[in-house]
Short mmCIF file of C-alpha atoms and ligand atoms in Angstrom, two decimals:
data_model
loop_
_atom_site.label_atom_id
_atom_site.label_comp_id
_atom_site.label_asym_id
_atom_site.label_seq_id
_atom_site.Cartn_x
_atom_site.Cartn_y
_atom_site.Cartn_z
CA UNK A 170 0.00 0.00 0.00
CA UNK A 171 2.87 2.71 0.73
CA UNK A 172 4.84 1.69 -2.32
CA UNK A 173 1.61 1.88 -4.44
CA UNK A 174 0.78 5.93 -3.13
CA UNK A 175 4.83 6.52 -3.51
CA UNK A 176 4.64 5.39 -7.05
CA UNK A 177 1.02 7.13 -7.48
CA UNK A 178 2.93 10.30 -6.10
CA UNK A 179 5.60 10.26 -8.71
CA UNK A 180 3.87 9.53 -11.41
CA UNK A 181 0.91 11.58 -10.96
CA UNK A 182 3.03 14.40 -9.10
CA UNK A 183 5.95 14.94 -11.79
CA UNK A 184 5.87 12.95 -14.80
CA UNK A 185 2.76 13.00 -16.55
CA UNK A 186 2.86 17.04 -16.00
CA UNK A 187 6.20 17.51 -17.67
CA UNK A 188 7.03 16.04 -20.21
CA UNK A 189 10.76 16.40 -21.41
CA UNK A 190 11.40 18.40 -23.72
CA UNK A 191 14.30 18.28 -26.56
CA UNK A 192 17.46 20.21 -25.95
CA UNK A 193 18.57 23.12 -28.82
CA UNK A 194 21.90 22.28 -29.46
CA UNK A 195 22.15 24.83 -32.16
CA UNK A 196 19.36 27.76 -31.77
CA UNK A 197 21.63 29.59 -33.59
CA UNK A 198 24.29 29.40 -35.67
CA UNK A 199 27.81 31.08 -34.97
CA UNK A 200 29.78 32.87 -37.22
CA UNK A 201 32.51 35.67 -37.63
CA UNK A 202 31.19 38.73 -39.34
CA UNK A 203 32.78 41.42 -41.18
CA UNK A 204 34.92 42.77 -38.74
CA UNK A 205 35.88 39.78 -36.88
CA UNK A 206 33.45 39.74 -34.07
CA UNK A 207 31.49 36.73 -33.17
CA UNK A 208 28.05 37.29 -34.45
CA UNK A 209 25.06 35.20 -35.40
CA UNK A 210 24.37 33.95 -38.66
CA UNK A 211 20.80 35.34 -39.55
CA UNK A 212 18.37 36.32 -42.37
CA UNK A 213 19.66 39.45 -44.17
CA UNK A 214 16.41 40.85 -43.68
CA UNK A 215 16.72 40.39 -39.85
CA UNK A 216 20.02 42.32 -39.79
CA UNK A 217 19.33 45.92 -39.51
CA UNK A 218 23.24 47.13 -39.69
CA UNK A 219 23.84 45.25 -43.01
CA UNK A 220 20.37 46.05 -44.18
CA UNK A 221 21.02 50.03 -43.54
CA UNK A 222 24.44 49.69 -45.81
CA UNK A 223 22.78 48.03 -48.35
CA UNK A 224 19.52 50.62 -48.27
CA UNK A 225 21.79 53.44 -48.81
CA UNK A 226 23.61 51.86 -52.47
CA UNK A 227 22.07 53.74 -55.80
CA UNK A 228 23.27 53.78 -59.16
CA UNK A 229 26.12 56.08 -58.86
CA UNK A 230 26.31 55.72 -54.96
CA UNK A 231 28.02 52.37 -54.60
CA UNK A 232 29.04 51.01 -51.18
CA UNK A 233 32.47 52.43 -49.42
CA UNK A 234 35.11 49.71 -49.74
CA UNK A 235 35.10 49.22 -46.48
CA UNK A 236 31.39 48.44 -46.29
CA UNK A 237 31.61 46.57 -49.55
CA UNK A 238 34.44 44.08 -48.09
CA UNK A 239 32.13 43.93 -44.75
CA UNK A 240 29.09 42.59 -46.25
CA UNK A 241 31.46 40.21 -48.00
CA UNK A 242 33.19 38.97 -45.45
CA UNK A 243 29.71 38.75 -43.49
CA UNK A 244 28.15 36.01 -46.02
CA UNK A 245 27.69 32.75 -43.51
CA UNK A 246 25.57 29.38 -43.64
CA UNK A 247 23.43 27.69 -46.55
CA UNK A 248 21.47 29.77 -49.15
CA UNK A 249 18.38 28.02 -49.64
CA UNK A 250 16.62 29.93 -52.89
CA UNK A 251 15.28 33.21 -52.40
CA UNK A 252 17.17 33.73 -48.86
CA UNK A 253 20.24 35.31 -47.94
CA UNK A 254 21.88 34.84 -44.84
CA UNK A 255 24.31 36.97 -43.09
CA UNK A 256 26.58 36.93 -40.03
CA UNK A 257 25.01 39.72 -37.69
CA UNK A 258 24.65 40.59 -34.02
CA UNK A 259 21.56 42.93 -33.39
CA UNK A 260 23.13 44.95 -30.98
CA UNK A 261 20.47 46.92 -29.84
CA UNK A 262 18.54 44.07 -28.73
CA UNK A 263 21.37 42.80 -27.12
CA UNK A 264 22.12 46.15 -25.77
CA UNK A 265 18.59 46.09 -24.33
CA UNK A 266 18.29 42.65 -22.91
CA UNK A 267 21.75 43.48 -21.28
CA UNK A 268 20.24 46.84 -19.59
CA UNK A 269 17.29 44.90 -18.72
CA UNK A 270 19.34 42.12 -16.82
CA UNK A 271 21.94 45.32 -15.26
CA UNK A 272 18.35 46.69 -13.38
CA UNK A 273 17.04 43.91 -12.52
CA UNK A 274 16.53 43.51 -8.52
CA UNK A 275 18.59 40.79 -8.02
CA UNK A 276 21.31 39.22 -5.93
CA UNK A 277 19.52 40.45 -2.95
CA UNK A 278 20.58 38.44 0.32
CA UNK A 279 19.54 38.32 3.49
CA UNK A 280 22.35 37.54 5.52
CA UNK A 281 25.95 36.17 3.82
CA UNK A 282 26.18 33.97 7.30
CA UNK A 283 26.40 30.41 6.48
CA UNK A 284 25.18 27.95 9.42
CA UNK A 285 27.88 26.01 10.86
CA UNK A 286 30.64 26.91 8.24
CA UNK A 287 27.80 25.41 5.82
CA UNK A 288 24.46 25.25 5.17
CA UNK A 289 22.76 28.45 4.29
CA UNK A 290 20.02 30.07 5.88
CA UNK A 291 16.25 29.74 4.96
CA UNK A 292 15.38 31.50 1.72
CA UNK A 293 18.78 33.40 2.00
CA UNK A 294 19.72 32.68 -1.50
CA UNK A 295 16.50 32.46 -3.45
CA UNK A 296 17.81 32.38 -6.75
CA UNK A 297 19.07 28.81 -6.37
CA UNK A 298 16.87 26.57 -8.87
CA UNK A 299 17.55 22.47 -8.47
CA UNK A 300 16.94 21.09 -12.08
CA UNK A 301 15.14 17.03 -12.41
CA UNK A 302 15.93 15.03 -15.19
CA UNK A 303 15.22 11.46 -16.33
CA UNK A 304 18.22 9.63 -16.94
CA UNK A 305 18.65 6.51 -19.18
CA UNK A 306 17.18 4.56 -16.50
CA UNK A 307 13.48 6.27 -16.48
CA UNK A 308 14.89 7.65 -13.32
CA UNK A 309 14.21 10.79 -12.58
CA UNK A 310 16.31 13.02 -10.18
CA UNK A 311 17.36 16.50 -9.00
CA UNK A 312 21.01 15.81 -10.76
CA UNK A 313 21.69 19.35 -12.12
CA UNK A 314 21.40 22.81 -10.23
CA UNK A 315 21.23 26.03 -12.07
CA UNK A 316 20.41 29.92 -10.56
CA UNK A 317 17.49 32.27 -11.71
CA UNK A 318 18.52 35.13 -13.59
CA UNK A 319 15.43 36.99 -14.47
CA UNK A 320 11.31 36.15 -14.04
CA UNK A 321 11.45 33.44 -17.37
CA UNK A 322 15.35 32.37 -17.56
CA UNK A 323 17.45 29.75 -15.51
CA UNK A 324 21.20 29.72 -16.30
CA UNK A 325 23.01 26.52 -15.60
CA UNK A 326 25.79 23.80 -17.29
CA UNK A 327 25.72 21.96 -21.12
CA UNK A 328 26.82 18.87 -19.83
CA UNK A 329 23.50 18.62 -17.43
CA UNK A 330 22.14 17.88 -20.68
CA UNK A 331 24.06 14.70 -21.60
CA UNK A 332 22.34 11.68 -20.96
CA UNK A 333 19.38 12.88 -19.56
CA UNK A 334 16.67 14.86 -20.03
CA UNK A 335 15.04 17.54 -18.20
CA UNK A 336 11.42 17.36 -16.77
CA UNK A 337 10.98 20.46 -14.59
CA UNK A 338 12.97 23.35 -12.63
CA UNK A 339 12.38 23.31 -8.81
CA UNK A 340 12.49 27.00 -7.42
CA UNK A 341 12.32 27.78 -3.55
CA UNK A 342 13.44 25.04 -2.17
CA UNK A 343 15.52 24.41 1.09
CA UNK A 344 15.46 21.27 2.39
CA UNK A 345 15.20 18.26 0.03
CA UNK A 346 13.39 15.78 2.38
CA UNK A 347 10.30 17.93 3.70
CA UNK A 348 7.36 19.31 2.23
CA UNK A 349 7.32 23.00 4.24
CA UNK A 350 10.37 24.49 5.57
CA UNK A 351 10.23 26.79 8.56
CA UNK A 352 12.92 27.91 10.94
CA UNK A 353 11.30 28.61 14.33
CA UNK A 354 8.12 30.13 13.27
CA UNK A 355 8.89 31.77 10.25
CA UNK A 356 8.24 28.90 7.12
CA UNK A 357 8.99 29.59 3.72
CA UNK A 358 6.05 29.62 0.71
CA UNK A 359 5.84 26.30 -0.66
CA UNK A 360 8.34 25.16 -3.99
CA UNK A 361 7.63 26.18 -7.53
CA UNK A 362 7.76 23.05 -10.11
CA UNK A 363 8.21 24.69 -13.60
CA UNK A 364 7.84 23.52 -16.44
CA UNK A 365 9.94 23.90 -20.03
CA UNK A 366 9.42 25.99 -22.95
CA UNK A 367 12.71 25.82 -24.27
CA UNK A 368 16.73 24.62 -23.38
CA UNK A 369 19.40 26.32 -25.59
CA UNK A 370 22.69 24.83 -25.18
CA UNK A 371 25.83 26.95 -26.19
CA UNK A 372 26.55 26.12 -29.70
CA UNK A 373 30.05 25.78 -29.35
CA UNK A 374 30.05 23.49 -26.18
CA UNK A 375 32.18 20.84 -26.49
CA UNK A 376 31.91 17.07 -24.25
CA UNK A 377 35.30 16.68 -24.85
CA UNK A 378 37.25 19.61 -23.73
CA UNK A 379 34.63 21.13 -21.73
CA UNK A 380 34.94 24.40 -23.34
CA UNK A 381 31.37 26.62 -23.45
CA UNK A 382 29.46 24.55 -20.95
CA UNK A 383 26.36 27.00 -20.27
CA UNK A 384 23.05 26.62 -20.72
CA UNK A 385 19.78 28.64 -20.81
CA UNK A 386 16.51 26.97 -19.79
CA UNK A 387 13.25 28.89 -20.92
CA UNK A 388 10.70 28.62 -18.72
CA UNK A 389 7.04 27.87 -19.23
CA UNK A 390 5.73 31.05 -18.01
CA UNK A 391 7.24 33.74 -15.76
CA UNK A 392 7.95 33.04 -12.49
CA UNK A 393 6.46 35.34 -9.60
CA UNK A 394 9.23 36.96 -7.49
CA UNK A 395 8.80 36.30 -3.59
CA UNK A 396 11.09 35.89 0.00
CA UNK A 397 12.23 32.23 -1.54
CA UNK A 398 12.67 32.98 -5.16
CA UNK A 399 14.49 35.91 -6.57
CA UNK A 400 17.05 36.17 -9.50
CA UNK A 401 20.78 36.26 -8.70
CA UNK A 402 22.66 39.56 -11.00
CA UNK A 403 24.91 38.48 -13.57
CA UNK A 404 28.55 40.43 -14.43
CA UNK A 405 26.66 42.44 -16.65
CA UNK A 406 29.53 45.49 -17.08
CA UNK A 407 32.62 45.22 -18.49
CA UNK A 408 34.14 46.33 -14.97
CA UNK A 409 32.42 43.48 -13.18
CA UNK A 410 33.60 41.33 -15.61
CA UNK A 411 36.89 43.02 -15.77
CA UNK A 412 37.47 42.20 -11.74
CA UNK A 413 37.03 38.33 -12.48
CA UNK A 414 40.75 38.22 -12.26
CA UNK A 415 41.27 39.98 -9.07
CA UNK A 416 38.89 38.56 -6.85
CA UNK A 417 38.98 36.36 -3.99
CA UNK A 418 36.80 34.89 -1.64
CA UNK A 419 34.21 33.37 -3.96
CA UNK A 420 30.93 31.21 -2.71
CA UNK A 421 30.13 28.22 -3.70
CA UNK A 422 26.45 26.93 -3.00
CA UNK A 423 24.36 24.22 -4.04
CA UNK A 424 23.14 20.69 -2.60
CA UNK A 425 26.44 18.94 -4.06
CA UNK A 426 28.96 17.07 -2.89
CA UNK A 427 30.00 16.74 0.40
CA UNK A 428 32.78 15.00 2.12
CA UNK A 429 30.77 11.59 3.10
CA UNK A 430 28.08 11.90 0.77
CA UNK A 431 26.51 12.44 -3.00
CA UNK A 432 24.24 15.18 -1.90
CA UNK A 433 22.82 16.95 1.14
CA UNK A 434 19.56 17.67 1.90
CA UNK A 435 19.92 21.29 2.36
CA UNK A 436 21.83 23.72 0.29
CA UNK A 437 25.30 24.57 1.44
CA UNK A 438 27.88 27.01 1.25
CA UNK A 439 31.13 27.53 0.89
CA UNK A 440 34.35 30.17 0.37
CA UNK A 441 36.44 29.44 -2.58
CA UNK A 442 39.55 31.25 -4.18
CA UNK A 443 40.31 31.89 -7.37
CA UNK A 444 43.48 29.75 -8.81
CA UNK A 445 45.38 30.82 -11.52
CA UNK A 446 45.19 28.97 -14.86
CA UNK A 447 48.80 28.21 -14.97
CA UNK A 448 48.64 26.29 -11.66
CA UNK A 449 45.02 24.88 -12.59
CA UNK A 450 46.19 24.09 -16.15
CA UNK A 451 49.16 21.63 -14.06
CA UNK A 452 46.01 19.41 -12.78
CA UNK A 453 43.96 18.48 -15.87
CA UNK A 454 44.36 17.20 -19.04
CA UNK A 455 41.92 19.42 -20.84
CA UNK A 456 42.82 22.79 -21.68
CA UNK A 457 41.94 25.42 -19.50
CA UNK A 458 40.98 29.17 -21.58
CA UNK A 459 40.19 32.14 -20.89
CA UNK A 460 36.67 31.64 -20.28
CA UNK A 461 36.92 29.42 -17.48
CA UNK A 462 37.85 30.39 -14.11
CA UNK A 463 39.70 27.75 -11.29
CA UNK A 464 38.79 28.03 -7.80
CA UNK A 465 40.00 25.91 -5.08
CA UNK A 466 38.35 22.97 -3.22
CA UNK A 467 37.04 24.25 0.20
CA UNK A 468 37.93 22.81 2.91
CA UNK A 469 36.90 19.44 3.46
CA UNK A 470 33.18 19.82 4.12
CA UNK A 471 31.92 21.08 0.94
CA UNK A 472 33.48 20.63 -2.49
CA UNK A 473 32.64 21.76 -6.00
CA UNK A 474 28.34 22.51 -5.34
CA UNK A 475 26.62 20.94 -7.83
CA UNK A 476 26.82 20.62 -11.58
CA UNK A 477 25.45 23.86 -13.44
CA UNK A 478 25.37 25.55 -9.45
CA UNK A 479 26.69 29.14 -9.02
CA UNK A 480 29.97 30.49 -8.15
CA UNK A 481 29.36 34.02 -6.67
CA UNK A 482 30.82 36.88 -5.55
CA UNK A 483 29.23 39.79 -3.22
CA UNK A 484 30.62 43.25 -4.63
CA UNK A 485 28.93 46.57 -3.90
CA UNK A 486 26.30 47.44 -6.64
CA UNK A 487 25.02 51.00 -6.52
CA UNK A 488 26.06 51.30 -2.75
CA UNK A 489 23.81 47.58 -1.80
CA UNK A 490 25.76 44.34 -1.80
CA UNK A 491 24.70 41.98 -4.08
CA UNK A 492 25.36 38.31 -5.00
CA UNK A 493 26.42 38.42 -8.53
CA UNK A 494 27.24 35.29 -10.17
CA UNK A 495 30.43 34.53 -11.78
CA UNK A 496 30.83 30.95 -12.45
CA UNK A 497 28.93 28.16 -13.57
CA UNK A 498 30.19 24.88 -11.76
CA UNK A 499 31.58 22.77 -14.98
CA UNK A 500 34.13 20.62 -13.90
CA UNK A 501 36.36 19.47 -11.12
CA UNK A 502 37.84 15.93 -9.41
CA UNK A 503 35.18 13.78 -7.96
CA UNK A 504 37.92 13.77 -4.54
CA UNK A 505 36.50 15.94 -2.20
CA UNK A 506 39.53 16.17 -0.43
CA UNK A 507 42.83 15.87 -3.35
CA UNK A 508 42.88 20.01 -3.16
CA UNK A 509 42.59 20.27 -6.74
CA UNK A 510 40.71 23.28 -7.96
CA UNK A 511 37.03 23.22 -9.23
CA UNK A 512 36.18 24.76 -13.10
CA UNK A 513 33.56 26.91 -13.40
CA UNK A 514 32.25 28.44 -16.49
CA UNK A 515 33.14 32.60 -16.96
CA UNK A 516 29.72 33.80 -17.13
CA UNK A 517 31.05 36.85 -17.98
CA UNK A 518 32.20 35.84 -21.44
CA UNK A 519 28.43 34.73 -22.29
CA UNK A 520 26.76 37.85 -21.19
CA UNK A 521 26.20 38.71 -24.96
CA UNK A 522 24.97 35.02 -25.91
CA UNK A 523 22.76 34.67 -22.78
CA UNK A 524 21.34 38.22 -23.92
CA UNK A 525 21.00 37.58 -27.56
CA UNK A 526 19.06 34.10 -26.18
CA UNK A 527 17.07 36.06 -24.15
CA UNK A 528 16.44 39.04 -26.74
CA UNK A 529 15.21 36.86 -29.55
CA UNK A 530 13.62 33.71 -28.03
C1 LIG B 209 15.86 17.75 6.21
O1 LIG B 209 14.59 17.18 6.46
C2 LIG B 209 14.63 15.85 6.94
C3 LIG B 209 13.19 15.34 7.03
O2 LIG B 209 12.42 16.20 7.82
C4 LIG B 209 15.37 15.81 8.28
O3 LIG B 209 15.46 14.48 8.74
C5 LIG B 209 16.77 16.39 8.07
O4 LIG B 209 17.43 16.46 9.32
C6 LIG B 209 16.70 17.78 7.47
N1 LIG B 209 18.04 18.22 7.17
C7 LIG B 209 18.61 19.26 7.78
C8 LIG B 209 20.03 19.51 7.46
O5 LIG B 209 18.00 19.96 8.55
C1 LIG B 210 32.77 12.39 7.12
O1 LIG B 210 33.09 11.14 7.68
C2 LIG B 210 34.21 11.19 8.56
C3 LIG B 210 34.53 9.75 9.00
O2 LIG B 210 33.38 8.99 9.15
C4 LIG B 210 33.87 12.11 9.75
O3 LIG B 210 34.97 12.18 10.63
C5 LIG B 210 33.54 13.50 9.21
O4 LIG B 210 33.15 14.35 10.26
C6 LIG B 210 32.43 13.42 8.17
N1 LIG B 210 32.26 14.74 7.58
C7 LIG B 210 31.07 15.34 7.47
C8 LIG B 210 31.06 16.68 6.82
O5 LIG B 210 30.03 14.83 7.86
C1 LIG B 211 41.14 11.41 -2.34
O1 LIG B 211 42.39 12.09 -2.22
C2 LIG B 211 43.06 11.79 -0.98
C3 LIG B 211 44.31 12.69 -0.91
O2 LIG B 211 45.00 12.70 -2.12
C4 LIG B 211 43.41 10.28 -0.97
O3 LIG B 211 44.06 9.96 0.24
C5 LIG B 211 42.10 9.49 -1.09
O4 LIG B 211 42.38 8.09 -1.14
C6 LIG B 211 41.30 9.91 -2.32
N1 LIG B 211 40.00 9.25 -2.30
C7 LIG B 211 39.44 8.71 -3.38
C8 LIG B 211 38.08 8.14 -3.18
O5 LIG B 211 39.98 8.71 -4.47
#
């Protein structure tokens, strides 16, 4: 009789409501336009820049060389009859979603304490999203976590979507095992189960050297902000970005790894530093770039968070200190306690992909 309401729970409660849904591996396709930036390759009619050149050529009014060798250097992908493509990056959109995601009200916190040396306080960090997927196995599991970055988007790793597939985005949570969470009398809102709309994987990520692992899952409709679930800020500005390489004391938080076991039941915390690549480069194989950033293990208790989890940092925004994330967690040993240094995605690098994503999907 238990097993049979278990089983009644999880089928009824999760799986016949979401339904996976298939990953976009390449939303869109990347390309190198006319003067060298990365840029997407789009319908010319979609490209305003190019468009504008080309709106101003008359007889007797042909285009500057350099805009001539532009647009010819900016021809990209398959030209199915009738269509021309073009390798573009609609900046103003991108400017825009960028602006949006710079005033958001986000990374608010309301203490930086962590219980213990480790697990964080009730709805502390509300951004923190746990992702479920069905693996191979029909089983399905929180296995990925990710943070959320504005009312419809949760950022979080590629490889989460290798060998598995995503059913639904948990938001609010705090501890795994129980239905309400309080702490003395104070209990948070119960979770949000999302569902999917859409899961753009970076085009360029790569299994095998672990390069570009981000991810963007689109939710099913916007979320409504509350105590337990707020977005975190991204490095939005070129001078948040810019500090990536200066910082120390970075947190680590998600229901990961700990010492003595696969996950915890609450989410935990922990202080990392930032390693440089040449010493982080010594302990793996793969090649470490530019757009991953090394952090150490910390100590003993908590190791790399989990898979597609946040790596923050807490600078002053406009006077208010706010979480801003940094890192995505891609990579690090399995050895809690070996000392070698965790991988995380630079979120900064994808600020103008996760805008563009966000912009035009
Ligand atoms: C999480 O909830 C379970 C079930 O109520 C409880 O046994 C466990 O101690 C809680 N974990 C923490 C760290 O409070
Ligand atoms: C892990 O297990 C060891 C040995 O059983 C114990 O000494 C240590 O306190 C445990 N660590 C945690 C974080 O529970
Ligand atoms: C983890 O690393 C420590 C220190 O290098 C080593 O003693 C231990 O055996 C390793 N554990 C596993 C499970 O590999």
């Amino acid at each position: 009789m238990f097993k049979l309401s278990v089983i009644f729970i999880l089928v009824f409660g999760s799986a016949i409501a979401f339904a996976p849904i298939d990953v976009e591996r390449n939303a869109d396709a990347l390309c190198i336009r006319g003067d060298s930036k990365p840029g997407y390759c789009v319908l010319l009619r979609q490209c305003s820049f190019i468009k504008n050149i080309l709106s101003e050529i008359r007889p007797g009014i042909p285009p500057t060389p350099t805009n001539k060798l532009y647009i010819q250097k900016s021809k990209c992908g398959s030209r199915p009859k009738n269509t021309r493509h073009v390798c573009c990056e609609e900046n103003e959109k991108i400017d825009q979603a960028i602006h949006d995601l710079s005033t958001e009200d986000c990374g608010r916190f309301e203490t930086d304490k962590i219980i213990g040396g480790k697990e964080i306080q009730l709805m502390s960090r509300p951004w923190m999203a746990l992702l479920n997927f069905r693996n191979t196995d029909g089983k399905n599991a929180f296995t990925c976590g990710g943070t959320l970055i504005n009312k419809r988007y949760v950022l979080t790793a590629a490889h989460c979507f290798t060998n598995q597939k995503l059913l639904y985005v948990r938001l609010g949570e705090h501890n795994i095992s129980q239905q309400i969470d309080c702490k003395g009398n104070r209990c948070a809102p119960s979770v949000e189960d999302m569902g999917i709309e859409r899961i753009f994987v970076h085009e360029k990520y790569s299994h095998e050297t672990g390069h570009n692992d981000i991810a963007l899952v689109k939710l099913s409709k916007d979320v409504e902000f509350r105590e337990s679930i707020m977005p975190i800020c991204l490095p939005t500005s070129e001078i948040l970005q810019q500090r990536v390489n200066t910082l120390q004391g970075f947190r680590v938080t998600g229901w990961g790894k700990t010492e003595n076991t696969s996950f915890s039941d609450v989410p935990m915390e922990a202080v990392v530093n930032r390693v440089d690549h040449s010493i982080c480069q010594q302990e793996y194989t793969k090649t470490i770039d530019s757009n991953q950033i090394c952090a150490s293990k910390s100590l003993k208790n908590f190791c790399n968070g989990d898979s597609g989890g946040p790596l923050s940092y807490i600078p002053y925004l406009n006077g208010h200190q706010r979480f801003v994330q940094y890192g995505v967690v891609s990579f690090g040993s399995e050895n809690c306690t070996d000392g070698y240094s965790g991988v995380y995605t630079n979120v900064g690098s994808y600020i103008r992909w996760i805008a563009y994503k966000i912009a035009t999907k």
